[in-house]
Amino acid sequence: MSGARIPDHPRASARALRFRFDGRELEGREGDTLAAALLANGVRLVARSFKYHRPRGIIGSGFSETNALVSVNGTPNLPATRVMLAAGLDVRSLNRWPSLAFDIGAVNGLLGGLLSAGFYYKTFIWPRWELFEAVIRRAAGLGRAPEGRDPGRYDSRAAACDVLVVGGGPAGRAAARSAAERGADVLLVADARGEPPHPAVRQLARTVALGVYDHTLVTAIEDVDAPGLRQRFWKIRANKIVLACGAFERPLLFENNDRPGVMLAGAVRDYIERHGVAPGRRAVFLVAEDSGLAAADVARAAGIETRVFDLREGYRPVRAIGGKSLRAVDVAGPEGTARIACDLVAMSGGWSPAVQLASQSGAGLRFEPGIGAFVSEHQCQTVRACGAARGVSGEAECGADGAAAGLWAAGGEDMPPAVMPVSAHVHPLPPPGVKAFVDFQTDVSTDDLRLATLENYRSVEHVKRYTVWGMGVDQGKLSAVNGVVALAALQGTEPGALGVTKFRPPFAPVAFGALAAGHGLGRLFHRWKQLPAHDWHVARGAEFEDYGWLRPTHYPLPGESIEAAAQREALAVRHGAGLIDSSSFGKIEFKGPEAGRFLDLMSVGSPSTIPVGRIRYNLLTDELGTLIDDGVVARLAEDHFLMTASSGHAERVFRWMEQWHQCEWPLDVVMQDVTGKWAVLTLAGPRARTVLDRAQCDIDTSAFPHNAMRQGHLAGAPVRIQRVSFTGEPSYEIAVAADRAEALAEWLMQCGAAEGLIPFGLEALDLLRLEKGYIHVGGDTDSRTQPADIGWGKGIARKQSDFVGKRSLLHAASSAPGREQLVGLQPVDARDVLPVGAHIIGGKTHPSQGIVTSSGFSPALRRGLSLALLEAGQSRMGEVLTVWSQGRKWQARVSPVCPFDPQGERLA
């Protein structure tokens, strides 16, 4: 047995816990991590690597573990070093078949030449990528994501404090104590258990900080012991933040440095001292700094046969010998190369400060040659790093640095410059052609970095994405510095000139359930906004979809499909009358002597010229001239306007306009979002006016033209009625107080019974607006669409005054030939309905010339109709084109966008 309990260690007498690893029953001790328990049972082989399926063992003891990823009770990709042992754990190794010991995927190691850096960009292009895509996608990833509901329960809390200290080591505890002694309200986030360093310090034990955000917001995840509760998600606001996150030990680069039995020296010491586990019997320590020598002394004292080679004295590792376990290591030195039998190699290439959270806070990073790693340089006035997290070495030195950080956080003077040891040792890169791994999990070797450099990848961000270096579960904690140093050597530059890749939250993996904690699940997670008359729609048998608002899509008869219901409802509106709930449309009121001028600045049109009581169609563009929303503007009085916005854009449009008002054009106008105040029920159809007259409306409908607005009473309730149409039929949008919506809907249905009035939903509305060519912004437009592309070019040319986006619209690119423009498409075979998203293709190589944006079967015209964005489409009327989607092709003729009542005679 290679690993064993140290008999006289306190952990040896702790309560025994039984667990299973790949079906094999094992025993650990209470307080063990899963990694410690596996080592205590002599388990060396715990995983297979991502690409080559090489045998891998435990390398570390904390956050930087990149090899020992396992599935625990069905949850995949958990580092064994971060899982606390519990009775009955069912642990499975990952990325192997049929077994961990005999993995067919290991044949990939023989295909190293084909699977080098960027192979997926180069190797599988010929003859067709589609032949290989399915196989590659199935091979991607490690563990299998669980398909069932997460059985765990999660909680969410918020906290505030004067000083937040992240890290429970010597520096963090000293910082918390120092700040508390000066009267600050201190919260300490510590990964391990233990008593707080001061009675006034609040402590979150078994808690990991995940990210640092604007305005000193820190998120954290706590492992909870409460029955049935798995984790608690924290949002913490602090006046000052002290980051005492420690440092990560660096591996050494040599051939086969990934073999089971090759570990970090600090991890070996940790397993011996904390867990009473000897990771091996015969150890070779390959160290480049003093902490590695101290770890060797600990191993020797624990009874492990130990040999030490100090790289600063001219020694260097050459290769590890072994397959599924380690047998020996070759070490080169002044007297030549020797092969030394061993079952454990403990390596230490120095320590890299944990700068992830500091970087997220806005700190810059610089390379410190003395320690061979990056340290943070804080520009932020509310965050400081201390201890090993800023390159300080030694327990006493870290404690002193932490005390200085606590003094600063409590309002004292700023911290002095860090005193860092000169401990870095740079040894040459392994020669080409050997497997020396920089990133263990993703199988990125020094040869992969050589290839990327040869192919002229210079930026660390490009190299990262090309080789997948640093993209594993540990997010480069173990590999980032070694990779940068290796790249610098290959490019003939300094590591500081290259920099590092961006560190993004979260710092450690976190369950989705924890992030959703406090929001509930299902409906409580995404709070649907319900229409004021929601219960009335339910009683009428409506089927609903989530459009931000929960809106009726159709009102099916028994056994009726959604397609059939939409056709029936649309025909009812064309020939009689229908009622649709339009309450979700945004409603923004503007009032003040400069309200019209402000709307002119925000709109493509000129709302200030609208007469009182009239309505005009309106477009909004952003600074790039891109169409972002449409609606109508009604003028209620000389200084009072009402603008509508589409349902999905309403809140964003209001915030956008408020920002322009406050930051750019502080005119004498106030605006208010009144969407929730008013319900809107729309009567549409040739008999809509008759229904309205029967509903006891005091507005004279005979003097109520299209694009006009009136205010009055309907069945005794105050209403605003707008004559606008999204159906192509005479329509009356009746706005009433939200609490009167259900009563008004029922009253209108009673009054319209003789006219065949029916409720209709969004599916029918979509068919009706498609027949008229009315656009849906965001569906029939994209991030490049400008007003001229939908036929509004003359409107822009007529407007002389400034508005948001005008300068961009005057640029030559806005009138360039070949822009995608909105057109209609009519399939040559009238029975066809083109798929939305289908490509319009042409030429020998079939390049895409545009896409289908809306499509359906017209109930009025009895044929398929579509809208599309087509290159130079407005000049190609009558042209027959090929439409392609998912291997199928159709022929379609380019046509005007409005095939039904193009003159608008039905709206009179």
PDB file of C-alpha atoms in Angstrom, residues 39-159:
ATOM      1  CA  LEU A  39      -4.723   8.609  -0.336  1.00  0.00           C
ATOM      2  CA  ALA A  40      -5.140   6.915   3.043  1.00  0.00           C
ATOM      3  CA  ASN A  41      -6.562   3.897   1.226  1.00  0.00           C
ATOM      4  CA  GLY A  42      -3.633   3.770  -1.179  1.00  0.00           C
ATOM      5  CA  VAL A  43      -5.698   4.983  -4.148  1.00  0.00           C
ATOM      6  CA  ARG A  44      -3.315   6.671  -6.556  1.00  0.00           C
ATOM      7  CA  LEU A  45      -5.196   6.546  -9.857  1.00  0.00           C
ATOM      8  CA  VAL A  46      -8.318   8.723  -9.465  1.00  0.00           C
ATOM      9  CA  ALA A  47      -9.075  10.175 -12.925  1.00  0.00           C
ATOM     10  CA  ARG A  48      -8.254  10.352 -16.622  1.00  0.00           C
ATOM     11  CA  SER A  49      -7.214  13.527 -18.390  1.00  0.00           C
ATOM     12  CA  PHE A  50      -9.498  15.408 -20.750  1.00  0.00           C
ATOM     13  CA  LYS A  51      -7.913  14.861 -24.174  1.00  0.00           C
ATOM     14  CA  TYR A  52      -5.378  12.031 -23.998  1.00  0.00           C
ATOM     15  CA  HIS A  53      -7.065  10.091 -21.167  1.00  0.00           C
ATOM     16  CA  ARG A  54      -3.736   9.848 -19.371  1.00  0.00           C
ATOM     17  CA  PRO A  55      -3.824   8.378 -15.840  1.00  0.00           C
ATOM     18  CA  ARG A  56      -3.973  11.096 -13.229  1.00  0.00           C
ATOM     19  CA  GLY A  57      -3.657  11.199  -9.457  1.00  0.00           C
ATOM     20  CA  ILE A  58      -4.141  13.798  -6.748  1.00  0.00           C
ATOM     21  CA  ILE A  59      -1.715  16.683  -7.191  1.00  0.00           C
ATOM     22  CA  GLY A  60      -2.823  19.284  -4.634  1.00  0.00           C
ATOM     23  CA  SER A  61      -4.880  19.764  -1.504  1.00  0.00           C
ATOM     24  CA  GLY A  62      -7.056  22.819  -2.136  1.00  0.00           C
ATOM     25  CA  PHE A  63      -8.611  25.064  -4.747  1.00  0.00           C
ATOM     26  CA  SER A  64      -5.927  24.448  -7.340  1.00  0.00           C
ATOM     27  CA  GLU A  65      -6.640  20.716  -7.700  1.00  0.00           C
ATOM     28  CA  THR A  66      -6.980  20.040 -11.390  1.00  0.00           C
ATOM     29  CA  ASN A  67      -6.543  16.261 -11.678  1.00  0.00           C
ATOM     30  CA  ALA A  68      -8.811  14.632  -9.080  1.00  0.00           C
ATOM     31  CA  LEU A  69     -12.205  15.619 -10.449  1.00  0.00           C
ATOM     32  CA  VAL A  70     -14.929  13.165  -9.480  1.00  0.00           C
ATOM     33  CA  SER A  71     -18.670  12.703  -9.432  1.00  0.00           C
ATOM     34  CA  VAL A  72     -20.136  12.664  -5.923  1.00  0.00           C
ATOM     35  CA  ASN A  73     -23.664  11.341  -5.519  1.00  0.00           C
ATOM     36  CA  GLY A  74     -24.343  12.280  -9.138  1.00  0.00           C
ATOM     37  CA  THR A  75     -22.848  15.784  -9.050  1.00  0.00           C
ATOM     38  CA  PRO A  76     -19.983  15.888 -11.586  1.00  0.00           C
ATOM     39  CA  ASN A  77     -16.628  17.658 -11.752  1.00  0.00           C
ATOM     40  CA  LEU A  78     -16.055  18.175  -8.031  1.00  0.00           C
ATOM     41  CA  PRO A  79     -12.408  18.450  -6.915  1.00  0.00           C
ATOM     42  CA  ALA A  80     -11.786  15.649  -4.411  1.00  0.00           C
ATOM     43  CA  THR A  81      -9.728  18.100  -2.356  1.00  0.00           C
ATOM     44  CA  ARG A  82     -12.841  20.266  -1.776  1.00  0.00           C
ATOM     45  CA  VAL A  83     -15.299  17.500  -0.841  1.00  0.00           C
ATOM     46  CA  MET A  84     -15.612  16.758   2.869  1.00  0.00           C
ATOM     47  CA  LEU A  85     -15.965  13.053   3.535  1.00  0.00           C
ATOM     48  CA  ALA A  86     -19.391  11.882   4.729  1.00  0.00           C
ATOM     49  CA  ALA A  87     -20.770   8.440   5.382  1.00  0.00           C
ATOM     50  CA  GLY A  88     -22.301   6.798   2.340  1.00  0.00           C
ATOM     51  CA  LEU A  89     -20.740   8.978  -0.362  1.00  0.00           C
ATOM     52  CA  ASP A  90     -20.935   7.359  -3.785  1.00  0.00           C
ATOM     53  CA  VAL A  91     -17.872   8.589  -5.676  1.00  0.00           C
ATOM     54  CA  ARG A  92     -17.237   7.892  -9.351  1.00  0.00           C
ATOM     55  CA  SER A  93     -14.216   8.664 -11.466  1.00  0.00           C
ATOM     56  CA  LEU A  94     -14.772  10.568 -14.724  1.00  0.00           C
ATOM     57  CA  ASN A  95     -13.804  10.475 -18.378  1.00  0.00           C
ATOM     58  CA  ARG A  96     -13.095   6.742 -18.660  1.00  0.00           C
ATOM     59  CA  TRP A  97     -14.641   3.688 -20.296  1.00  0.00           C
ATOM     60  CA  PRO A  98     -15.131   0.925 -19.505  1.00  0.00           C
ATOM     61  CA  SER A  99     -13.158   1.428 -16.279  1.00  0.00           C
ATOM     62  CA  LEU A 100     -10.618   3.721 -14.707  1.00  0.00           C
ATOM     63  CA  ALA A 101      -7.854   1.118 -14.848  1.00  0.00           C
ATOM     64  CA  PHE A 102      -8.609   0.086 -18.445  1.00  0.00           C
ATOM     65  CA  ASP A 103      -9.709   3.130 -20.446  1.00  0.00           C
ATOM     66  CA  ILE A 104     -10.234   2.732 -24.186  1.00  0.00           C
ATOM     67  CA  GLY A 105      -9.853   6.482 -24.571  1.00  0.00           C
ATOM     68  CA  ALA A 106      -6.156   6.172 -23.708  1.00  0.00           C
ATOM     69  CA  VAL A 107      -5.618   5.329 -27.382  1.00  0.00           C
ATOM     70  CA  ASN A 108      -5.784   9.105 -27.908  1.00  0.00           C
ATOM     71  CA  GLY A 109      -2.283   9.238 -26.497  1.00  0.00           C
ATOM     72  CA  LEU A 110      -1.088   7.464 -29.616  1.00  0.00           C
ATOM     73  CA  LEU A 111      -2.713  10.155 -31.770  1.00  0.00           C
ATOM     74  CA  GLY A 112      -0.886  13.075 -30.177  1.00  0.00           C
ATOM     75  CA  GLY A 113       0.232  14.396 -33.543  1.00  0.00           C
ATOM     76  CA  LEU A 114      -3.367  14.685 -34.690  1.00  0.00           C
ATOM     77  CA  LEU A 115      -4.673  16.113 -31.410  1.00  0.00           C
ATOM     78  CA  SER A 116      -2.190  18.926 -30.885  1.00  0.00           C
ATOM     79  CA  ALA A 117      -3.175  22.516 -30.066  1.00  0.00           C
ATOM     80  CA  GLY A 118      -6.049  23.742 -32.206  1.00  0.00           C
ATOM     81  CA  PHE A 119      -6.591  20.341 -33.833  1.00  0.00           C
ATOM     82  CA  TYR A 120     -10.341  20.933 -34.093  1.00  0.00           C
ATOM     83  CA  TYR A 121      -9.635  23.938 -36.336  1.00  0.00           C
ATOM     84  CA  LYS A 122      -7.387  21.996 -38.694  1.00  0.00           C
ATOM     85  CA  THR A 123      -7.724  18.225 -38.586  1.00  0.00           C
ATOM     86  CA  PHE A 124     -11.411  17.539 -39.255  1.00  0.00           C
ATOM     87  CA  ILE A 125     -12.175  20.021 -42.010  1.00  0.00           C
ATOM     88  CA  TRP A 126     -11.849  17.528 -44.889  1.00  0.00           C
ATOM     89  CA  PRO A 127     -13.997  16.058 -46.317  1.00  0.00           C
ATOM     90  CA  ARG A 128     -16.822  17.525 -44.171  1.00  0.00           C
ATOM     91  CA  TRP A 129     -16.879  18.847 -40.617  1.00  0.00           C
ATOM     92  CA  GLU A 130     -20.363  17.384 -40.115  1.00  0.00           C
ATOM     93  CA  LEU A 131     -18.927  13.855 -40.329  1.00  0.00           C
ATOM     94  CA  PHE A 132     -16.859  14.433 -37.187  1.00  0.00           C
ATOM     95  CA  GLU A 133     -18.925  16.983 -35.292  1.00  0.00           C
ATOM     96  CA  ALA A 134     -21.188  14.547 -33.435  1.00  0.00           C
ATOM     97  CA  VAL A 135     -18.258  12.411 -32.264  1.00  0.00           C
ATOM     98  CA  ILE A 136     -16.277  15.444 -31.070  1.00  0.00           C
ATOM     99  CA  ARG A 137     -19.258  16.877 -29.213  1.00  0.00           C
ATOM    100  CA  ARG A 138     -19.899  13.574 -27.453  1.00  0.00           C
ATOM    101  CA  ALA A 139     -16.247  13.450 -26.407  1.00  0.00           C
ATOM    102  CA  ALA A 140     -16.316  16.982 -24.998  1.00  0.00           C
ATOM    103  CA  GLY A 141     -16.536  17.607 -21.281  1.00  0.00           C
ATOM    104  CA  LEU A 142     -15.775  15.340 -18.362  1.00  0.00           C
ATOM    105  CA  GLY A 143     -18.687  14.366 -16.131  1.00  0.00           C
ATOM    106  CA  ARG A 144     -22.280  13.953 -17.217  1.00  0.00           C
ATOM    107  CA  ALA A 145     -24.621  16.698 -16.054  1.00  0.00           C
ATOM    108  CA  PRO A 146     -27.473  15.300 -13.932  1.00  0.00           C
ATOM    109  CA  GLU A 147     -30.833  15.286 -15.689  1.00  0.00           C
ATOM    110  CA  GLY A 148     -33.126  15.185 -12.649  1.00  0.00           C
ATOM    111  CA  ARG A 149     -34.083  17.921 -10.239  1.00  0.00           C
ATOM    112  CA  ASP A 150     -31.382  18.982  -7.797  1.00  0.00           C
ATOM    113  CA  PRO A 151     -32.359  17.418  -4.446  1.00  0.00           C
ATOM    114  CA  GLY A 152     -30.293  19.963  -2.510  1.00  0.00           C
ATOM    115  CA  ARG A 153     -31.774  22.995  -0.788  1.00  0.00           C
ATOM    116  CA  TYR A 154     -30.117  26.380  -0.874  1.00  0.00           C
ATOM    117  CA  ASP A 155     -30.397  29.606   1.046  1.00  0.00           C
ATOM    118  CA  SER A 156     -29.502  33.218   0.342  1.00  0.00           C
ATOM    119  CA  ARG A 157     -28.416  35.908   2.798  1.00  0.00           C
ATOM    120  CA  ALA A 158     -27.112  39.459   2.694  1.00  0.00           C
ATOM    121  CA  ALA A 159     -24.635  41.100   5.055  1.00  0.00           C
TER     122      ALA A 159
END
